[in-house]
Amino acid sequence: MSNYEVLSSVIKNRRSIFPASYIQKEIPIAAIEQILESANYAPTHKLTEPWRFTVIRKDAKARLGETLGNLYKSKIPAHQFLQKKYDSFSEKTSQAGCIIGINIQFHPDKLPAWEEIAAVGCAVQNMALTAETLNIGAYWSSPPLIDDLGEFLGLAENEKCFGLFYMGYHNEEPKQANRTPITEKVKWLDK
Ligand SMILES: Cc1cc2nc3c(=O)[nH]c(=O)nc-3n(C[C@H](O)[C@H](O)[C@H](O)COP(=O)(O)O)c2cc1C
């Protein structure tokens, strides 16, 4: 296969795979390191390299589930509280082999925030594609509660969490992406 064919097949086969599909099989630290290494090669304007990660494994997964559940309970008005939703946080974190906090370090003196967010989006796509090549399922989770995870994730003043990257081995069949054709989204200017 040509480089293009390899890359195109990894890009097209990558799907968001959710915790309910994960099997209980530990993800080796070496695989997590490969995934993080790919993140580090994302493009970055002015070389600010704004991506910061918090790797959450083993007992820390249960602590994250508990923290998310407690945050949910404290934020939601009592009459809207759903026990099922509360329980889902710990369920998901225990199903995951590893969870990576996706954080951004901002440099307002150098760049507008959107450029740092865009760079981190590229970094996360590198992670997702690398996970795909390692047969590890993953998805980017962005519940509003991530705004209150700073203490848990150990973030500094100029850092903010933008999501949780859930990962796990799985036995899902390859699934076609649900996309409309690119031709509907492109204008060509030739003259
Ligand atoms: C920035 C970002 C945030 C996302 N947040 C969530 C989320 O909170 N919950 C969720 O179920 N999926 C989330 N997703 C995953 C999308 O649901 C998923 O990419 C979409 O359904 C397309 O499926 P695919 O990734 O398999 O192609 C997020 C994706 C991105 C890029």
PDB file of N, CA and C in Angstrom, residues 70-165:
ATOM      1  N   ASN A  70     -19.779  13.862  41.800  1.00  0.00           N
ATOM      2  CA  ASN A  70     -19.985  14.872  42.853  1.00  0.00           C
ATOM      3  C   ASN A  70     -20.216  16.259  42.252  1.00  0.00           C
ATOM      4  N   LEU A  71     -19.476  16.559  41.180  1.00  0.00           N
ATOM      5  CA  LEU A  71     -19.674  17.858  40.517  1.00  0.00           C
ATOM      6  C   LEU A  71     -21.086  17.947  39.941  1.00  0.00           C
ATOM      7  N   TYR A  72     -21.508  16.848  39.298  1.00  0.00           N
ATOM      8  CA  TYR A  72     -22.859  16.799  38.721  1.00  0.00           C
ATOM      9  C   TYR A  72     -23.898  17.051  39.817  1.00  0.00           C
ATOM     10  N   LYS A  73     -23.739  16.368  40.929  1.00  0.00           N
ATOM     11  CA  LYS A  73     -24.694  16.490  42.041  1.00  0.00           C
ATOM     12  C   LYS A  73     -24.717  17.922  42.577  1.00  0.00           C
ATOM     13  N   SER A  74     -23.545  18.547  42.647  1.00  0.00           N
ATOM     14  CA  SER A  74     -23.491  19.886  43.246  1.00  0.00           C
ATOM     15  C   SER A  74     -23.975  20.968  42.275  1.00  0.00           C
ATOM     16  N   LYS A  75     -23.917  20.691  40.954  1.00  0.00           N
ATOM     17  CA  LYS A  75     -24.277  21.730  39.974  1.00  0.00           C
ATOM     18  C   LYS A  75     -25.748  21.661  39.577  1.00  0.00           C
ATOM     19  N   ILE A  76     -26.293  20.449  39.545  1.00  0.00           N
ATOM     20  CA  ILE A  76     -27.638  20.272  38.998  1.00  0.00           C
ATOM     21  C   ILE A  76     -28.679  20.590  40.082  1.00  0.00           C
ATOM     22  N   PRO A  77     -29.731  21.338  39.726  1.00  0.00           N
ATOM     23  CA  PRO A  77     -30.789  21.563  40.715  1.00  0.00           C
ATOM     24  C   PRO A  77     -31.370  20.220  41.172  1.00  0.00           C
ATOM     25  N   ALA A  78     -31.677  20.104  42.474  1.00  0.00           N
ATOM     26  CA  ALA A  78     -32.089  18.824  43.067  1.00  0.00           C
ATOM     27  C   ALA A  78     -33.222  18.159  42.283  1.00  0.00           C
ATOM     28  N   HIS A  79     -34.167  18.964  41.762  1.00  0.00           N
ATOM     29  CA  HIS A  79     -35.327  18.356  41.081  1.00  0.00           C
ATOM     30  C   HIS A  79     -34.962  17.792  39.703  1.00  0.00           C
ATOM     31  N   GLN A  80     -33.785  18.172  39.210  1.00  0.00           N
ATOM     32  CA  GLN A  80     -33.365  17.621  37.899  1.00  0.00           C
ATOM     33  C   GLN A  80     -32.361  16.471  38.042  1.00  0.00           C
ATOM     34  N   PHE A  81     -31.981  16.174  39.272  1.00  0.00           N
ATOM     35  CA  PHE A  81     -30.961  15.143  39.519  1.00  0.00           C
ATOM     36  C   PHE A  81     -31.444  13.768  39.052  1.00  0.00           C
ATOM     37  N   LEU A  82     -30.614  13.088  38.299  1.00  0.00           N
ATOM     38  CA  LEU A  82     -30.948  11.724  37.854  1.00  0.00           C
ATOM     39  C   LEU A  82     -29.884  10.762  38.386  1.00  0.00           C
ATOM     40  N   GLN A  83     -30.323   9.789  39.165  1.00  0.00           N
ATOM     41  CA  GLN A  83     -29.389   8.819  39.740  1.00  0.00           C
ATOM     42  C   GLN A  83     -28.619   8.103  38.629  1.00  0.00           C
ATOM     43  N   LYS A  84     -29.345   7.804  37.517  1.00  0.00           N
ATOM     44  CA  LYS A  84     -28.724   7.076  36.405  1.00  0.00           C
ATOM     45  C   LYS A  84     -27.548   7.870  35.806  1.00  0.00           C
ATOM     46  N   LYS A  85     -27.774   9.171  35.657  1.00  0.00           N
ATOM     47  CA  LYS A  85     -26.724  10.048  35.119  1.00  0.00           C
ATOM     48  C   LYS A  85     -25.545  10.098  36.105  1.00  0.00           C
ATOM     49  N   TYR A  86     -25.878  10.231  37.381  1.00  0.00           N
ATOM     50  CA  TYR A  86     -24.841  10.273  38.434  1.00  0.00           C
ATOM     51  C   TYR A  86     -23.983   9.003  38.359  1.00  0.00           C
ATOM     52  N   ASP A  87     -24.651   7.839  38.267  1.00  0.00           N
ATOM     53  CA  ASP A  87     -23.926   6.566  38.237  1.00  0.00           C
ATOM     54  C   ASP A  87     -23.081   6.424  36.966  1.00  0.00           C
ATOM     55  N   SER A  88     -23.527   7.081  35.868  1.00  0.00           N
ATOM     56  CA  SER A  88     -22.868   6.871  34.571  1.00  0.00           C
ATOM     57  C   SER A  88     -21.411   7.341  34.583  1.00  0.00           C
ATOM     58  N   PHE A  89     -21.099   8.325  35.413  1.00  0.00           N
ATOM     59  CA  PHE A  89     -19.722   8.848  35.410  1.00  0.00           C
ATOM     60  C   PHE A  89     -18.737   7.766  35.869  1.00  0.00           C
ATOM     61  N   SER A  90     -19.064   7.137  37.000  1.00  0.00           N
ATOM     62  CA  SER A  90     -18.162   6.095  37.511  1.00  0.00           C
ATOM     63  C   SER A  90     -18.159   4.869  36.608  1.00  0.00           C
ATOM     64  N   GLU A  91     -19.326   4.606  35.985  1.00  0.00           N
ATOM     65  CA  GLU A  91     -19.414   3.466  35.069  1.00  0.00           C
ATOM     66  C   GLU A  91     -18.424   3.657  33.923  1.00  0.00           C
ATOM     67  N   LYS A  92     -18.481   4.849  33.304  1.00  0.00           N
ATOM     68  CA  LYS A  92     -17.621   5.126  32.137  1.00  0.00           C
ATOM     69  C   LYS A  92     -16.147   5.113  32.507  1.00  0.00           C
ATOM     70  N   THR A  93     -15.801   5.728  33.637  1.00  0.00           N
ATOM     71  CA  THR A  93     -14.378   5.784  33.988  1.00  0.00           C
ATOM     72  C   THR A  93     -13.848   4.395  34.327  1.00  0.00           C
ATOM     73  N   SER A  94     -14.716   3.519  34.874  1.00  0.00           N
ATOM     74  CA  SER A  94     -14.214   2.173  35.190  1.00  0.00           C
ATOM     75  C   SER A  94     -14.114   1.314  33.930  1.00  0.00           C
ATOM     76  N   GLN A  95     -14.981   1.573  32.951  1.00  0.00           N
ATOM     77  CA  GLN A  95     -14.904   0.807  31.688  1.00  0.00           C
ATOM     78  C   GLN A  95     -13.657   1.185  30.887  1.00  0.00           C
ATOM     79  N   ALA A  96     -13.183   2.417  31.027  1.00  0.00           N
ATOM     80  CA  ALA A  96     -12.051   2.885  30.221  1.00  0.00           C
ATOM     81  C   ALA A  96     -10.746   2.246  30.689  1.00  0.00           C
ATOM     82  N   GLY A  97      -9.844   1.993  29.721  1.00  0.00           N
ATOM     83  CA  GLY A  97      -8.516   1.492  30.070  1.00  0.00           C
ATOM     84  C   GLY A  97      -7.648   2.626  30.589  1.00  0.00           C
ATOM     85  N   CYS A  98      -7.937   3.811  30.083  1.00  0.00           N
ATOM     86  CA  CYS A  98      -7.152   4.993  30.445  1.00  0.00           C
ATOM     87  C   CYS A  98      -7.945   6.210  29.976  1.00  0.00           C
ATOM     88  N   ILE A  99      -7.811   7.290  30.683  1.00  0.00           N
ATOM     89  CA  ILE A  99      -8.469   8.545  30.283  1.00  0.00           C
ATOM     90  C   ILE A  99      -7.394   9.630  30.308  1.00  0.00           C
ATOM     91  N   ILE A 100      -7.379  10.432  29.255  1.00  0.00           N
ATOM     92  CA  ILE A 100      -6.380  11.504  29.204  1.00  0.00           C
ATOM     93  C   ILE A 100      -7.096  12.854  29.224  1.00  0.00           C
ATOM     94  N   GLY A 101      -6.780  13.667  30.219  1.00  0.00           N
ATOM     95  CA  GLY A 101      -7.312  15.028  30.262  1.00  0.00           C
ATOM     96  C   GLY A 101      -6.648  15.845  29.157  1.00  0.00           C
ATOM     97  N   ILE A 102      -7.482  16.452  28.309  1.00  0.00           N
ATOM     98  CA  ILE A 102      -6.979  17.305  27.211  1.00  0.00           C
ATOM     99  C   ILE A 102      -6.997  18.741  27.724  1.00  0.00           C
ATOM    100  N   ASN A 103      -5.822  19.293  27.927  1.00  0.00           N
ATOM    101  CA  ASN A 103      -5.733  20.626  28.517  1.00  0.00           C
ATOM    102  C   ASN A 103      -4.955  21.560  27.593  1.00  0.00           C
ATOM    103  N   ILE A 104      -5.235  22.840  27.730  1.00  0.00           N
ATOM    104  CA  ILE A 104      -4.524  23.821  26.903  1.00  0.00           C
ATOM    105  C   ILE A 104      -3.844  24.848  27.794  1.00  0.00           C
ATOM    106  N   GLN A 105      -2.579  25.107  27.487  1.00  0.00           N
ATOM    107  CA  GLN A 105      -1.861  26.211  28.143  1.00  0.00           C
ATOM    108  C   GLN A 105      -1.907  27.398  27.185  1.00  0.00           C
ATOM    109  N   PHE A 106      -2.495  28.479  27.647  1.00  0.00           N
ATOM    110  CA  PHE A 106      -2.654  29.655  26.786  1.00  0.00           C
ATOM    111  C   PHE A 106      -1.486  30.623  26.937  1.00  0.00           C
ATOM    112  N   HIS A 107      -1.200  31.348  25.830  1.00  0.00           N
ATOM    113  CA  HIS A 107      -0.112  32.334  25.799  1.00  0.00           C
ATOM    114  C   HIS A 107      -0.665  33.608  25.179  1.00  0.00           C
ATOM    115  N   PRO A 108      -1.510  34.347  25.934  1.00  0.00           N
ATOM    116  CA  PRO A 108      -2.221  35.505  25.359  1.00  0.00           C
ATOM    117  C   PRO A 108      -1.277  36.595  24.849  1.00  0.00           C
ATOM    118  N   ASP A 109      -0.057  36.612  25.322  1.00  0.00           N
ATOM    119  CA  ASP A 109       0.909  37.596  24.831  1.00  0.00           C
ATOM    120  C   ASP A 109       1.381  37.253  23.424  1.00  0.00           C
ATOM    121  N   LYS A 110       1.213  35.973  23.023  1.00  0.00           N
ATOM    122  CA  LYS A 110       1.759  35.540  21.731  1.00  0.00           C
ATOM    123  C   LYS A 110       0.693  35.241  20.682  1.00  0.00           C
ATOM    124  N   LEU A 111      -0.434  34.685  21.119  1.00  0.00           N
ATOM    125  CA  LEU A 111      -1.404  34.144  20.158  1.00  0.00           C
ATOM    126  C   LEU A 111      -2.834  34.290  20.662  1.00  0.00           C
ATOM    127  N   PRO A 112      -3.783  34.474  19.730  1.00  0.00           N
ATOM    128  CA  PRO A 112      -5.190  34.418  20.156  1.00  0.00           C
ATOM    129  C   PRO A 112      -5.551  32.984  20.579  1.00  0.00           C
ATOM    130  N   ALA A 113      -6.513  32.876  21.475  1.00  0.00           N
ATOM    131  CA  ALA A 113      -6.881  31.559  22.033  1.00  0.00           C
ATOM    132  C   ALA A 113      -7.244  30.561  20.937  1.00  0.00           C
ATOM    133  N   TRP A 114      -7.911  31.060  19.859  1.00  0.00           N
ATOM    134  CA  TRP A 114      -8.401  30.087  18.863  1.00  0.00           C
ATOM    135  C   TRP A 114      -7.255  29.327  18.198  1.00  0.00           C
ATOM    136  N   GLU A 115      -6.097  29.973  18.082  1.00  0.00           N
ATOM    137  CA  GLU A 115      -4.977  29.274  17.429  1.00  0.00           C
ATOM    138  C   GLU A 115      -4.436  28.156  18.316  1.00  0.00           C
ATOM    139  N   GLU A 116      -4.499  28.375  19.619  1.00  0.00           N
ATOM    140  CA  GLU A 116      -4.039  27.327  20.550  1.00  0.00           C
ATOM    141  C   GLU A 116      -5.061  26.181  20.574  1.00  0.00           C
ATOM    142  N   ILE A 117      -6.342  26.554  20.527  1.00  0.00           N
ATOM    143  CA  ILE A 117      -7.386  25.524  20.530  1.00  0.00           C
ATOM    144  C   ILE A 117      -7.291  24.696  19.242  1.00  0.00           C
ATOM    145  N   ALA A 118      -7.033  25.379  18.120  1.00  0.00           N
ATOM    146  CA  ALA A 118      -6.904  24.664  16.842  1.00  0.00           C
ATOM    147  C   ALA A 118      -5.707  23.701  16.883  1.00  0.00           C
ATOM    148  N   ALA A 119      -4.591  24.165  17.464  1.00  0.00           N
ATOM    149  CA  ALA A 119      -3.394  23.307  17.544  1.00  0.00           C
ATOM    150  C   ALA A 119      -3.696  22.067  18.387  1.00  0.00           C
ATOM    151  N   VAL A 120      -4.431  22.258  19.472  1.00  0.00           N
ATOM    152  CA  VAL A 120      -4.750  21.111  20.331  1.00  0.00           C
ATOM    153  C   VAL A 120      -5.739  20.174  19.626  1.00  0.00           C
ATOM    154  N   GLY A 121      -6.633  20.737  18.812  1.00  0.00           N
ATOM    155  CA  GLY A 121      -7.513  19.876  18.002  1.00  0.00           C
ATOM    156  C   GLY A 121      -6.688  18.985  17.084  1.00  0.00           C
ATOM    157  N   CYS A 122      -5.644  19.566  16.482  1.00  0.00           N
ATOM    158  CA  CYS A 122      -4.743  18.766  15.626  1.00  0.00           C
ATOM    159  C   CYS A 122      -4.045  17.691  16.456  1.00  0.00           C
ATOM    160  N   ALA A 123      -3.611  18.054  17.665  1.00  0.00           N
ATOM    161  CA  ALA A 123      -2.903  17.099  18.528  1.00  0.00           C
ATOM    162  C   ALA A 123      -3.822  15.930  18.884  1.00  0.00           C
ATOM    163  N   VAL A 124      -5.070  16.239  19.171  1.00  0.00           N
ATOM    164  CA  VAL A 124      -6.006  15.173  19.563  1.00  0.00           C
ATOM    165  C   VAL A 124      -6.302  14.267  18.369  1.00  0.00           C
ATOM    166  N   GLN A 125      -6.372  14.844  17.160  1.00  0.00           N
ATOM    167  CA  GLN A 125      -6.580  13.993  15.985  1.00  0.00           C
ATOM    168  C   GLN A 125      -5.369  13.074  15.790  1.00  0.00           C
ATOM    169  N   ASN A 126      -4.169  13.578  16.001  1.00  0.00           N
ATOM    170  CA  ASN A 126      -2.984  12.709  15.931  1.00  0.00           C
ATOM    171  C   ASN A 126      -3.109  11.561  16.929  1.00  0.00           C
ATOM    172  N   MET A 127      -3.615  11.864  18.113  1.00  0.00           N
ATOM    173  CA  MET A 127      -3.799  10.825  19.137  1.00  0.00           C
ATOM    174  C   MET A 127      -4.825   9.793  18.674  1.00  0.00           C
ATOM    175  N   ALA A 128      -5.940  10.282  18.136  1.00  0.00           N
ATOM    176  CA  ALA A 128      -7.013   9.370  17.725  1.00  0.00           C
ATOM    177  C   ALA A 128      -6.546   8.454  16.593  1.00  0.00           C
ATOM    178  N   LEU A 129      -5.773   9.017  15.647  1.00  0.00           N
ATOM    179  CA  LEU A 129      -5.298   8.203  14.523  1.00  0.00           C
ATOM    180  C   LEU A 129      -4.261   7.184  14.998  1.00  0.00           C
ATOM    181  N   THR A 130      -3.417   7.599  15.941  1.00  0.00           N
ATOM    182  CA  THR A 130      -2.423   6.660  16.481  1.00  0.00           C
ATOM    183  C   THR A 130      -3.124   5.549  17.250  1.00  0.00           C
ATOM    184  N   ALA A 131      -4.127   5.906  18.045  1.00  0.00           N
ATOM    185  CA  ALA A 131      -4.897   4.891  18.781  1.00  0.00           C
ATOM    186  C   ALA A 131      -5.515   3.895  17.796  1.00  0.00           C
ATOM    187  N   GLU A 132      -6.041   4.406  16.690  1.00  0.00           N
ATOM    188  CA  GLU A 132      -6.652   3.536  15.659  1.00  0.00           C
ATOM    189  C   GLU A 132      -5.622   2.517  15.147  1.00  0.00           C
ATOM    190  N   THR A 133      -4.388   2.969  14.911  1.00  0.00           N
ATOM    191  CA  THR A 133      -3.372   2.035  14.397  1.00  0.00           C
ATOM    192  C   THR A 133      -2.986   0.990  15.442  1.00  0.00           C
ATOM    193  N   LEU A 134      -3.245   1.290  16.718  1.00  0.00           N
ATOM    194  CA  LEU A 134      -2.901   0.349  17.806  1.00  0.00           C
ATOM    195  C   LEU A 134      -4.126  -0.475  18.223  1.00  0.00           C
ATOM    196  N   ASN A 135      -5.201  -0.371  17.448  1.00  0.00           N
ATOM    197  CA  ASN A 135      -6.468  -1.067  17.756  1.00  0.00           C
ATOM    198  C   ASN A 135      -7.058  -0.655  19.097  1.00  0.00           C
ATOM    199  N   ILE A 136      -6.779   0.571  19.484  1.00  0.00           N
ATOM    200  CA  ILE A 136      -7.353   1.112  20.717  1.00  0.00           C
ATOM    201  C   ILE A 136      -8.463   2.080  20.319  1.00  0.00           C
ATOM    202  N   GLY A 137      -9.647   1.862  20.882  1.00  0.00           N
ATOM    203  CA  GLY A 137     -10.768   2.763  20.618  1.00  0.00           C
ATOM    204  C   GLY A 137     -10.641   3.992  21.495  1.00  0.00           C
ATOM    205  N   ALA A 138     -11.201   5.099  21.020  1.00  0.00           N
ATOM    206  CA  ALA A 138     -11.095   6.334  21.796  1.00  0.00           C
ATOM    207  C   ALA A 138     -12.213   7.282  21.401  1.00  0.00           C
ATOM    208  N   TYR A 139     -12.527   8.200  22.301  1.00  0.00           N
ATOM    209  CA  TYR A 139     -13.393   9.317  21.899  1.00  0.00           C
ATOM    210  C   TYR A 139     -13.137  10.520  22.785  1.00  0.00           C
ATOM    211  N   TRP A 140     -13.437  11.682  22.220  1.00  0.00           N
ATOM    212  CA  TRP A 140     -13.249  12.977  22.892  1.00  0.00           C
ATOM    213  C   TRP A 140     -14.552  13.305  23.587  1.00  0.00           C
ATOM    214  N   SER A 141     -14.525  13.351  24.897  1.00  0.00           N
ATOM    215  CA  SER A 141     -15.720  13.668  25.680  1.00  0.00           C
ATOM    216  C   SER A 141     -15.601  15.088  26.206  1.00  0.00           C
ATOM    217  N   SER A 142     -16.686  15.866  26.059  1.00  0.00           N
ATOM    218  CA  SER A 142     -16.593  17.282  26.446  1.00  0.00           C
ATOM    219  C   SER A 142     -17.795  17.728  27.277  1.00  0.00           C
ATOM    220  N   PRO A 143     -18.049  17.059  28.399  1.00  0.00           N
ATOM    221  CA  PRO A 143     -19.183  17.496  29.225  1.00  0.00           C
ATOM    222  C   PRO A 143     -18.875  18.849  29.866  1.00  0.00           C
ATOM    223  N   PRO A 144     -19.900  19.673  30.125  1.00  0.00           N
ATOM    224  CA  PRO A 144     -19.670  20.990  30.730  1.00  0.00           C
ATOM    225  C   PRO A 144     -18.893  20.904  32.051  1.00  0.00           C
ATOM    226  N   LEU A 145     -18.968  19.760  32.723  1.00  0.00           N
ATOM    227  CA  LEU A 145     -18.299  19.615  34.026  1.00  0.00           C
ATOM    228  C   LEU A 145     -16.778  19.746  33.933  1.00  0.00           C
ATOM    229  N   ILE A 146     -16.210  19.623  32.730  1.00  0.00           N
ATOM    230  CA  ILE A 146     -14.746  19.729  32.600  1.00  0.00           C
ATOM    231  C   ILE A 146     -14.240  21.106  33.036  1.00  0.00           C
ATOM    232  N   ASP A 147     -15.136  22.102  33.033  1.00  0.00           N
ATOM    233  CA  ASP A 147     -14.740  23.443  33.474  1.00  0.00           C
ATOM    234  C   ASP A 147     -14.342  23.462  34.944  1.00  0.00           C
ATOM    235  N   ASP A 148     -14.768  22.448  35.683  1.00  0.00           N
ATOM    236  CA  ASP A 148     -14.509  22.418  37.136  1.00  0.00           C
ATOM    237  C   ASP A 148     -13.524  21.327  37.524  1.00  0.00           C
ATOM    238  N   LEU A 149     -12.773  20.827  36.553  1.00  0.00           N
ATOM    239  CA  LEU A 149     -11.835  19.730  36.837  1.00  0.00           C
ATOM    240  C   LEU A 149     -10.402  20.208  37.101  1.00  0.00           C
ATOM    241  N   GLY A 150     -10.221  21.521  37.117  1.00  0.00           N
ATOM    242  CA  GLY A 150      -8.874  22.085  37.232  1.00  0.00           C
ATOM    243  C   GLY A 150      -8.078  21.514  38.394  1.00  0.00           C
ATOM    244  N   GLU A 151      -8.714  21.430  39.542  1.00  0.00           N
ATOM    245  CA  GLU A 151      -8.006  20.949  40.736  1.00  0.00           C
ATOM    246  C   GLU A 151      -7.646  19.469  40.568  1.00  0.00           C
ATOM    247  N   PHE A 152      -8.634  18.669  40.121  1.00  0.00           N
ATOM    248  CA  PHE A 152      -8.378  17.236  39.936  1.00  0.00           C
ATOM    249  C   PHE A 152      -7.220  17.004  38.964  1.00  0.00           C
ATOM    250  N   LEU A 153      -7.220  17.784  37.868  1.00  0.00           N
ATOM    251  CA  LEU A 153      -6.223  17.575  36.818  1.00  0.00           C
ATOM    252  C   LEU A 153      -4.890  18.262  37.132  1.00  0.00           C
ATOM    253  N   GLY A 154      -4.878  19.065  38.168  1.00  0.00           N
ATOM    254  CA  GLY A 154      -3.645  19.754  38.553  1.00  0.00           C
ATOM    255  C   GLY A 154      -3.274  20.863  37.588  1.00  0.00           C
ATOM    256  N   LEU A 155      -4.279  21.621  37.132  1.00  0.00           N
ATOM    257  CA  LEU A 155      -4.008  22.663  36.139  1.00  0.00           C
ATOM    258  C   LEU A 155      -3.511  23.957  36.780  1.00  0.00           C
ATOM    259  N   ALA A 156      -2.647  24.647  36.033  1.00  0.00           N
ATOM    260  CA  ALA A 156      -2.153  25.959  36.475  1.00  0.00           C
ATOM    261  C   ALA A 156      -3.148  27.031  36.043  1.00  0.00           C
ATOM    262  N   GLU A 157      -2.920  28.258  36.498  1.00  0.00           N
ATOM    263  CA  GLU A 157      -3.788  29.413  36.210  1.00  0.00           C
ATOM    264  C   GLU A 157      -4.072  29.609  34.715  1.00  0.00           C
ATOM    265  N   ASN A 158      -3.016  29.449  33.903  1.00  0.00           N
ATOM    266  CA  ASN A 158      -3.152  29.725  32.466  1.00  0.00           C
ATOM    267  C   ASN A 158      -3.511  28.462  31.662  1.00  0.00           C
ATOM    268  N   GLU A 159      -4.004  27.434  32.349  1.00  0.00           N
ATOM    269  CA  GLU A 159      -4.389  26.191  31.664  1.00  0.00           C
ATOM    270  C   GLU A 159      -5.878  25.917  31.858  1.00  0.00           C
ATOM    271  N   LYS A 160      -6.469  25.260  30.842  1.00  0.00           N
ATOM    272  CA  LYS A 160      -7.900  24.957  30.915  1.00  0.00           C
ATOM    273  C   LYS A 160      -8.151  23.600  30.266  1.00  0.00           C
ATOM    274  N   CYS A 161      -9.052  22.851  30.864  1.00  0.00           N
ATOM    275  CA  CYS A 161      -9.385  21.532  30.310  1.00  0.00           C
ATOM    276  C   CYS A 161     -10.403  21.685  29.179  1.00  0.00           C
ATOM    277  N   PHE A 162     -10.169  20.986  28.065  1.00  0.00           N
ATOM    278  CA  PHE A 162     -11.093  21.022  26.926  1.00  0.00           C
ATOM    279  C   PHE A 162     -11.705  19.662  26.628  1.00  0.00           C
ATOM    280  N   GLY A 163     -11.458  18.695  27.489  1.00  0.00           N
ATOM    281  CA  GLY A 163     -12.120  17.417  27.250  1.00  0.00           C
ATOM    282  C   GLY A 163     -11.384  16.268  27.906  1.00  0.00           C
ATOM    283  N   LEU A 164     -12.016  15.115  27.819  1.00  0.00           N
ATOM    284  CA  LEU A 164     -11.438  13.881  28.344  1.00  0.00           C
ATOM    285  C   LEU A 164     -11.372  12.899  27.188  1.00  0.00           C
ATOM    286  N   PHE A 165     -10.196  12.329  26.974  1.00  0.00           N
ATOM    287  CA  PHE A 165      -9.978  11.389  25.872  1.00  0.00           C
ATOM    288  C   PHE A 165     -10.058   9.983  26.468  1.00  0.00           C
TER     289      PHE A 165
END
